[in-house]
Short mmCIF file of C-alpha atoms in Angstrom, two decimals:
data_model
loop_
_atom_site.label_atom_id
_atom_site.label_comp_id
_atom_site.label_asym_id
_atom_site.label_seq_id
_atom_site.Cartn_x
_atom_site.Cartn_y
_atom_site.Cartn_z
CA GLN S 1 -19.26 47.22 -81.72
CA LEU S 2 -22.63 48.20 -83.22
CA LEU S 3 -22.26 49.07 -87.00
CA GLY S 4 -18.67 50.78 -86.06
CA GLY S 5 -20.01 52.45 -82.92
CA VAL S 6 -17.30 52.93 -79.92
CA PHE S 7 -18.43 52.31 -76.51
CA ALA S 8 -15.63 52.67 -74.33
CA ASP S 9 -15.18 52.07 -70.54
CA THR S 10 -18.25 49.59 -70.57
CA ARG S 11 -18.51 46.64 -68.34
CA LEU S 12 -19.84 43.40 -69.81
CA VAL S 13 -21.08 40.69 -67.71
CA VAL S 14 -22.50 37.18 -69.31
CA ALA S 15 -24.26 34.71 -67.15
CA PRO S 16 -26.26 31.56 -67.88
CA ALA S 17 -29.92 31.92 -67.93
CA PRO S 18 -32.63 29.25 -67.53
CA ARG S 19 -33.49 27.03 -70.34
CA GLY S 20 -29.81 27.20 -71.77
CA ALA S 21 -30.24 30.83 -72.49
CA THR S 22 -27.55 33.39 -71.91
CA ALA S 23 -28.04 36.89 -70.16
CA VAL S 24 -25.73 39.60 -71.08
CA ARG S 25 -25.60 42.86 -69.10
CA VAL S 26 -23.65 45.81 -70.44
CA GLU S 27 -23.04 48.96 -68.07
CA GLY S 28 -21.16 52.22 -68.87
CA PRO S 29 -21.24 55.78 -69.65
CA ALA S 30 -22.52 55.33 -73.17
CA LEU S 31 -24.14 52.07 -73.11
CA GLU S 32 -26.27 50.33 -70.36
CA GLY S 33 -28.80 47.76 -70.56
CA ALA S 34 -29.44 43.87 -70.77
CA VAL S 35 -29.95 41.03 -73.67
CA LEU S 36 -31.21 37.66 -73.44
CA ALA S 37 -30.13 35.15 -75.99
CA GLN S 38 -32.09 32.10 -76.43
CA ALA S 39 -30.49 28.51 -76.76
CA ASP S 40 -32.42 28.48 -79.91
CA SER S 41 -30.54 30.46 -82.70
CA ALA S 42 -33.93 31.28 -84.47
CA ALA S 43 -35.49 32.53 -81.37
CA PRO S 44 -35.49 36.59 -81.06
CA LEU S 45 -32.72 38.13 -79.40
CA ALA S 46 -34.54 40.47 -77.21
CA GLY S 47 -32.80 43.56 -75.38
CA LYS S 48 -33.87 46.24 -73.23
CA PHE S 49 -31.46 49.45 -72.97
CA GLU S 50 -31.62 52.39 -70.69
CA ARG S 51 -29.18 54.43 -72.89
CA VAL S 52 -27.60 53.75 -76.28
CA TYR S 53 -25.27 56.58 -77.06
CA TRP S 54 -23.79 55.79 -80.60
CA ARG S 55 -20.78 57.51 -81.63
CA ALA S 56 -18.29 56.61 -84.62
CA PRO S 57 -14.78 56.31 -84.04
CA ALA S 58 -12.58 59.60 -83.74
CA ALA S 59 -11.41 59.19 -87.29
CA THR S 60 -14.81 59.40 -89.05
CA ALA S 61 -16.73 61.11 -85.99
CA GLY S 62 -19.15 63.71 -86.65
CA ALA S 63 -22.73 63.50 -88.42
CA GLY S 64 -21.39 65.11 -91.51
CA ALA S 65 -18.59 62.74 -92.24
CA ALA S 66 -20.51 61.07 -95.20
CA VAL S 67 -21.18 64.60 -96.50
CA ALA S 68 -17.69 65.99 -96.08
CA ALA S 69 -16.49 63.15 -98.46
CA PRO S 70 -19.39 62.46 -101.01
CA ALA S 71 -16.76 61.35 -103.79
CA ALA S 72 -16.16 58.25 -101.76
CA THR S 73 -18.21 55.83 -103.73
CA THR S 74 -16.55 52.65 -103.04
CA THR S 75 -18.67 50.18 -100.79
CA ALA S 76 -17.73 49.76 -96.93
CA ALA S 77 -17.76 46.39 -97.83
CA ALA S 78 -14.38 46.88 -99.61
CA ALA S 79 -12.68 49.05 -97.05
CA ASN S 80 -14.28 47.50 -94.11
CA PRO S 81 -13.39 43.84 -93.24
CA ILE S 82 -16.42 43.68 -90.75
CA ASP S 83 -18.71 44.11 -93.78
CA ALA S 84 -16.83 41.68 -95.88
CA SER S 85 -17.22 38.89 -93.11
CA PHE S 86 -20.76 39.64 -91.52
CA ASP S 87 -23.63 37.74 -93.08
CA PRO S 88 -26.97 39.67 -92.07
CA ALA S 89 -28.92 36.53 -92.67
CA LYS S 90 -27.34 34.91 -89.68
CA VAL S 91 -28.70 37.60 -87.28
CA PRO S 92 -31.50 36.19 -85.21
CA PRO S 93 -34.54 38.25 -85.05
CA LEU S 94 -34.02 41.39 -83.02
CA THR S 95 -36.74 42.72 -80.46
CA ILE S 96 -34.86 45.70 -78.95
CA ASP S 97 -36.23 48.58 -76.91
CA ILE S 98 -33.98 51.95 -76.15
CA ALA S 99 -35.10 54.33 -73.81
CA ASP S 100 -32.50 57.12 -74.70
CA LEU S 101 -30.94 56.81 -78.44
CA ARG S 102 -28.25 59.24 -79.33
CA LEU S 103 -26.35 59.18 -82.60
CA GLY S 104 -23.53 61.49 -82.42
CA ASP S 105 -24.70 64.79 -80.73
CA ALA S 106 -28.30 64.06 -81.92
CA ARG S 107 -30.81 63.15 -79.41
CA MET S 108 -33.38 60.74 -81.03
CA GLY S 109 -35.57 59.83 -77.86
CA SER S 110 -36.85 56.47 -77.23
CA ALA S 111 -36.63 53.85 -80.03
CA ARG S 112 -37.84 50.38 -81.14
CA VAL S 113 -36.00 47.78 -83.35
CA ARG S 114 -37.80 44.91 -85.00
CA THR S 115 -35.95 42.79 -87.33
CA ARG S 116 -36.11 39.25 -88.90
CA PRO S 117 -33.73 37.02 -90.99
CA THR S 118 -34.69 36.51 -94.69
CA ALA S 119 -32.96 34.09 -97.20
CA THR S 120 -30.25 36.49 -98.14
CA GLY S 121 -30.04 38.84 -95.29
CA MET S 122 -32.11 40.68 -93.07
CA ARG S 123 -35.56 42.60 -93.05
CA LEU S 124 -35.56 45.98 -90.87
CA GLU S 125 -39.50 45.68 -90.11
CA GLN S 126 -39.21 48.52 -87.72
CA ILE S 127 -36.83 51.08 -86.60
CA GLN S 128 -38.58 53.96 -84.77
CA THR S 129 -37.66 56.67 -82.65
CA ARG S 130 -39.64 59.26 -80.72
CA GLY S 131 -38.32 62.46 -79.36
CA ASP S 132 -39.35 66.14 -78.52
CA LYS S 133 -40.55 67.37 -81.79
CA GLN S 134 -39.10 64.61 -83.74
CA ALA S 135 -40.48 61.27 -85.17
CA ILE S 136 -38.72 58.95 -87.51
CA ASP S 137 -39.84 55.62 -88.85
CA ILE S 138 -37.48 53.26 -90.87
CA SER S 139 -38.02 50.08 -92.79
CA GLY S 140 -36.01 48.14 -95.60
CA ASP S 141 -33.50 45.37 -96.08
CA TRP S 142 -30.12 44.72 -95.77
CA SER S 143 -29.07 41.81 -98.18
CA GLY S 144 -25.87 39.92 -99.38
CA ARG S 145 -22.42 40.16 -97.90
CA GLY S 146 -18.74 41.35 -98.87
CA ALA S 147 -18.99 42.98 -102.55
CA ALA S 148 -22.49 41.91 -102.90
CA ALA S 149 -24.02 43.67 -99.76
CA ARG S 150 -26.78 46.14 -100.36
CA THR S 151 -29.14 48.16 -98.29
CA ARG S 152 -32.44 49.72 -99.02
CA LEU S 153 -34.29 51.94 -96.94
CA SER S 154 -37.49 54.10 -96.77
CA MET S 155 -37.62 56.72 -94.08
CA ASN S 156 -40.26 58.99 -93.05
CA ILE S 157 -39.41 62.04 -90.92
CA ASP S 158 -42.18 64.25 -89.13
CA SER S 159 -40.20 67.18 -87.42
CA GLY S 160 -41.81 69.92 -85.27
CA ASP S 161 -38.50 71.99 -85.32
CA THR S 162 -36.62 71.34 -88.69
CA GLY S 163 -33.56 73.81 -87.39
CA ALA S 164 -33.19 71.87 -84.35
CA LEU S 165 -33.15 68.36 -86.00
CA LEU S 166 -30.72 69.65 -88.62
CA GLY S 167 -28.38 71.09 -85.56
CA SER S 168 -28.43 67.96 -83.88
CA PHE S 169 -26.84 66.35 -86.70
CA GLY S 170 -24.08 68.92 -86.97
CA PHE S 171 -25.83 71.50 -89.56
CA GLY S 172 -26.97 74.17 -87.28
CA GLY S 173 -27.31 77.74 -88.25
CA LEU S 174 -28.92 76.74 -91.53
CA VAL S 175 -32.68 76.77 -90.99
CA ALA S 176 -34.69 78.35 -87.93
CA GLY S 177 -37.93 76.53 -86.82
CA GLY S 178 -39.96 74.91 -89.56
CA LYS S 179 -42.23 71.89 -89.59
CA ALA S 180 -41.25 69.15 -91.90
CA LYS S 181 -42.62 65.94 -93.54
CA ILE S 182 -39.94 64.05 -95.41
CA ARG S 183 -39.85 60.95 -97.35
CA PHE S 184 -36.55 59.45 -98.37
CA ASP S 185 -36.33 56.17 -100.54
CA ALA S 186 -32.64 55.07 -101.38
CA GLY S 187 -30.43 51.96 -101.76
CA TRP S 188 -26.74 51.94 -101.75
CA PRO S 189 -23.95 49.17 -101.94
CA GLY S 190 -22.72 47.76 -98.61
CA SER S 191 -24.10 47.65 -95.13
CA PRO S 192 -26.58 50.28 -93.47
CA ALA S 193 -23.25 51.91 -92.23
CA ALA S 194 -21.86 52.36 -95.72
CA PHE S 195 -24.27 55.17 -96.47
CA ALA S 196 -22.65 57.63 -98.89
CA LEU S 197 -24.06 60.47 -100.73
CA GLY S 198 -21.99 59.56 -104.02
CA SER S 199 -23.49 56.08 -103.98
CA LEU S 200 -27.03 56.45 -103.56
CA ASP S 201 -29.95 55.62 -106.02
CA GLY S 202 -33.46 56.78 -104.80
CA GLY S 203 -35.29 59.96 -104.00
CA LEU S 204 -36.17 62.55 -101.45
CA THR S 205 -39.42 64.29 -101.25
CA LEU S 206 -39.86 67.17 -98.58
CA ASP S 207 -42.55 69.48 -97.36
CA VAL S 208 -41.32 72.26 -94.88
CA ARG S 209 -43.72 75.06 -93.66
CA ASP S 210 -43.19 78.46 -91.67
CA GLY S 211 -39.57 78.49 -91.07
CA ARG S 212 -36.61 80.67 -92.22
CA LEU S 213 -33.36 79.96 -93.98
CA LEU S 214 -30.49 81.83 -92.18
CA GLU S 215 -27.62 83.55 -93.32
CA VAL S 216 -24.76 80.81 -93.74
CA GLU S 217 -21.33 81.37 -92.46
CA PRO S 218 -18.50 80.54 -94.85
CA GLY S 219 -17.24 76.93 -94.45
CA THR S 220 -20.61 75.77 -92.97
CA GLY S 221 -22.59 76.29 -96.52
CA ARG S 222 -20.86 73.49 -98.86
CA VAL S 223 -24.06 71.24 -98.34
CA ILE S 224 -26.54 73.98 -98.56
CA GLY S 225 -24.85 75.67 -101.55
CA LEU S 226 -23.44 78.99 -101.70
CA LEU S 227 -20.79 79.17 -99.13
CA SER S 228 -22.35 82.36 -97.56
CA ILE S 229 -26.00 84.07 -98.62
CA ALA S 230 -23.89 87.49 -98.22
CA GLN S 231 -21.77 86.48 -101.05
CA LEU S 232 -24.61 86.36 -103.46
CA PRO S 233 -25.28 89.97 -103.87
CA ARG S 234 -21.59 90.76 -104.34
CA ARG S 235 -21.31 88.28 -107.12
CA LEU S 236 -24.20 89.94 -108.74
CA GLY S 237 -22.61 93.36 -108.48
CA LEU S 238 -24.93 94.47 -105.83
CA ASP S 239 -24.41 95.51 -102.19
CA PHE S 240 -27.18 95.03 -99.62
CA ARG S 241 -25.51 93.82 -96.67
CA ASP S 242 -27.52 96.07 -94.36
CA LEU S 243 -30.59 94.26 -95.43
CA PHE S 244 -30.69 90.60 -94.85
CA SER S 245 -29.50 89.54 -91.38
CA LYS S 246 -32.80 87.98 -90.78
CA GLY S 247 -32.44 85.64 -93.86
CA PHE S 248 -35.34 84.11 -96.23
CA ALA S 249 -38.56 83.44 -94.18
CA PHE S 250 -40.79 81.02 -96.20
CA ASN S 251 -44.21 79.51 -95.93
CA ARG S 252 -43.15 76.34 -97.64
CA VAL S 253 -40.26 74.59 -99.10
CA GLY S 254 -41.21 71.56 -101.19
CA GLY S 255 -40.33 69.22 -103.94
CA HIS S 256 -38.89 65.89 -105.35
CA ILE S 257 -35.09 65.47 -105.43
CA ALA S 258 -33.95 62.29 -107.42
CA ILE S 259 -30.67 60.70 -106.50
CA GLY S 260 -28.70 58.58 -108.74
CA GLY S 261 -25.18 58.22 -110.58
CA GLY S 262 -23.60 60.55 -108.31
CA SER S 263 -25.96 63.52 -109.01
CA ALA S 264 -28.89 64.95 -107.08
CA ARG S 265 -31.70 66.82 -109.60
CA SER S 266 -34.91 68.61 -109.00
CA ASP S 267 -37.01 70.01 -111.45
CA ASP S 268 -39.90 71.09 -109.09
CA LEU S 269 -38.31 72.56 -105.78
CA VAL S 270 -40.13 75.92 -104.64
CA MET S 271 -39.37 78.16 -101.88
CA ASP S 272 -42.48 80.10 -101.42
CA GLY S 273 -42.32 83.16 -98.95
CA PRO S 274 -44.41 86.18 -97.96
CA ALA S 275 -42.07 88.23 -100.46
CA ALA S 276 -41.29 85.99 -103.34
CA THR S 277 -41.46 82.62 -104.90
CA VAL S 278 -38.25 80.89 -105.80
CA ASN S 279 -38.25 78.06 -108.10
CA ILE S 280 -35.06 75.94 -108.48
CA ARG S 281 -34.28 73.22 -111.18
CA GLY S 282 -31.16 71.46 -112.03
CA ALA S 283 -28.67 69.25 -110.64
CA THR S 284 -25.71 68.94 -107.98
CA ASN S 285 -23.03 66.72 -108.83
CA LEU S 286 -22.26 64.81 -105.47
CA ARG S 287 -18.88 63.43 -106.76
CA ALA S 288 -17.42 66.60 -108.49
CA GLN S 289 -19.20 68.72 -105.77
CA SER S 290 -20.55 71.18 -108.41
CA TYR S 291 -23.73 73.08 -109.69
CA ASP S 292 -25.54 73.21 -112.67
CA GLN S 293 -29.04 74.84 -111.55
CA THR S 294 -31.67 77.50 -112.82
CA ILE S 295 -32.95 79.66 -110.00
CA GLU S 296 -36.04 81.94 -110.79
CA VAL S 297 -37.29 84.52 -108.30
CA ARG S 298 -40.62 86.05 -108.66
CA PRO S 299 -41.41 88.83 -106.19
CA LYS S 300 -44.92 88.90 -104.87
CA THR S 301 -44.73 92.76 -105.21
CA GLY S 302 -43.17 94.71 -107.81
CA ASN S 303 -41.18 96.72 -105.25
CA LEU S 304 -39.06 93.91 -103.67
CA LEU S 305 -35.50 93.45 -104.46
CA THR S 306 -34.60 89.91 -104.47
CA ALA S 307 -31.56 87.57 -104.18
CA VAL S 308 -31.41 83.61 -103.86
CA GLY S 309 -28.81 81.16 -103.28
CA ALA S 310 -28.49 77.43 -104.63
CA ILE S 311 -29.64 73.93 -104.05
CA ALA S 312 -27.46 71.13 -103.03
CA ALA S 313 -28.23 67.77 -101.61
CA GLY S 314 -26.92 66.39 -98.29
CA PRO S 315 -27.91 64.00 -95.69
CA VAL S 316 -31.13 63.86 -93.04
CA GLY S 317 -29.66 62.00 -91.84
CA ALA S 318 -27.83 61.02 -93.50
CA ALA S 319 -27.90 62.66 -97.34
CA ILE S 320 -30.78 65.22 -97.77
CA GLY S 321 -31.11 68.17 -100.39
CA ALA S 322 -31.92 72.01 -99.66
CA ALA S 323 -31.96 75.71 -100.87
CA ALA S 324 -30.11 78.75 -99.41
CA GLY S 325 -31.79 82.30 -100.19
CA THR S 326 -32.54 85.57 -98.96
CA VAL S 327 -35.21 88.06 -99.84
CA LEU S 328 -34.13 91.58 -99.31
CA GLN S 329 -37.05 93.62 -98.51
CA LYS S 330 -36.33 97.32 -98.72
CA PRO S 331 -38.77 98.84 -101.23
CA LEU S 332 -37.12 99.60 -104.72
CA SER S 333 -38.90 100.19 -107.97
CA GLY S 334 -38.57 98.79 -111.21
CA ILE S 335 -37.12 95.21 -110.13
CA GLY S 336 -39.26 92.35 -111.35
CA ALA S 337 -38.64 88.81 -111.59
CA LYS S 338 -34.95 87.38 -112.23
CA THR S 339 -33.78 84.11 -113.32
CA TYR S 340 -30.33 83.23 -112.50
CA ARG S 341 -27.66 80.55 -113.45
CA VAL S 342 -25.51 78.87 -110.78
CA THR S 343 -22.66 76.67 -112.06
CA GLY S 344 -19.26 75.54 -111.03
CA PRO S 345 -17.82 74.14 -107.75
CA TRP S 346 -19.39 74.24 -104.43
CA LYS S 347 -16.46 76.35 -102.91
CA GLU S 348 -16.61 79.11 -105.53
CA PRO S 349 -19.84 78.98 -107.75
CA LYS S 350 -20.73 81.30 -110.57
CA VAL S 351 -23.84 83.20 -110.59
CA GLU S 352 -24.95 84.82 -113.67
CA VAL S 353 -28.38 86.66 -114.50
CA MET S 354 -30.03 84.97 -117.47
CA THR S 355 -31.68 86.92 -120.21
CA ARG S 356 -35.30 86.07 -120.98
CA GLU S 357 -34.23 83.96 -124.04
CA GLN S 358 -31.77 81.82 -121.98
CA SER S 359 -34.68 81.53 -119.36
CA ARG S 360 -36.86 80.15 -122.17
CA ALA S 361 -34.10 77.63 -123.53
CA ALA S 362 -33.53 76.03 -119.90
CA ASP S 363 -37.14 75.76 -119.56
CA ALA S 364 -37.22 73.76 -122.85
CA ALA S 365 -34.34 71.73 -121.64
CA VAL S 366 -35.90 70.90 -118.48
CA ARG S 367 -39.18 69.78 -120.16
CA GLY S 368 -37.10 67.82 -122.45
CA GLY S 369 -35.25 66.16 -119.98
CA ALA S 370 -37.60 65.33 -117.38
CA GLY S 371 -38.67 62.05 -118.44
CA ARG S 372 -34.82 61.03 -118.47
CA THR S 373 -34.11 62.22 -115.05
CA ALA S 374 -37.18 60.79 -113.02
CA LEU S 375 -36.56 57.72 -110.95
#
């Protein structure tokens, strides 16, 4: 067991080594490598693995498991007896190298793990993965045990193909291409395995360039926002289904999302594309799975008809936020900037066109509440 992972059909060989050390060799389809444990419990536990294919038990398998039930805010320590009895402060320093790491269906490439014990738990000095077009660096702390356990992590993601990265974690078909730099800082109750959207406290900063938001099929879009981009024109009384098969091409998607108290909020999320700029403000309730957002679309030419989707948080891994949208590029005159209000549940949100007076009032509310929502 590694943080709840399952490694079936694995052969374990334990043998004495010089100077009182113990050598452990594991061989199986999902786990192969060796670990050397020194007689001195304070000495590093060194390991080298050809492969580690981590997969959760069948009942919770899938990269989107934590997203599928964001209302679960109880700590894993309360539900998982392993967490309740496990003391991270007793783990010796770890020095582990992995040639081929996989998390579920996500191929992470090579990995390095370096930790050291602290007075209250474990310091994650370096968790690093390097794969094809993807680089992830994580550091942080895991402290306490049982109900007092808490995890705090900082993660930097540098991706040369954002669509492929999301697809490897079970969110394929949402974004095509895109080069991303993402910073995620968050804490939550319990061990690192207790990650759950509804219990996070922190923030995410993203900068994604040169990609395309795809048309989302019903059933896959609860994390992105509207269940299907194709539904938005229908909700606004429009019918342009012949025009948006290619989705929303963007030059940049960027901004900051603050997460806390079961809510994800952004006041500066921007999608800038060749045809329009989309500004998104407001919150997503991660526990109630509902929206309260304002979306402003500014065409870059006066003859482009536009429509947009909504923001919602989800994990990059676990728990990141994103926006779904479409720009319809058939020339039509007389259509300018529009502001939309998106409210209600993820599954059936209500989309309304706002008047100028309503837009000004929403802007004033955002400016007045910015200081209260910043983390």
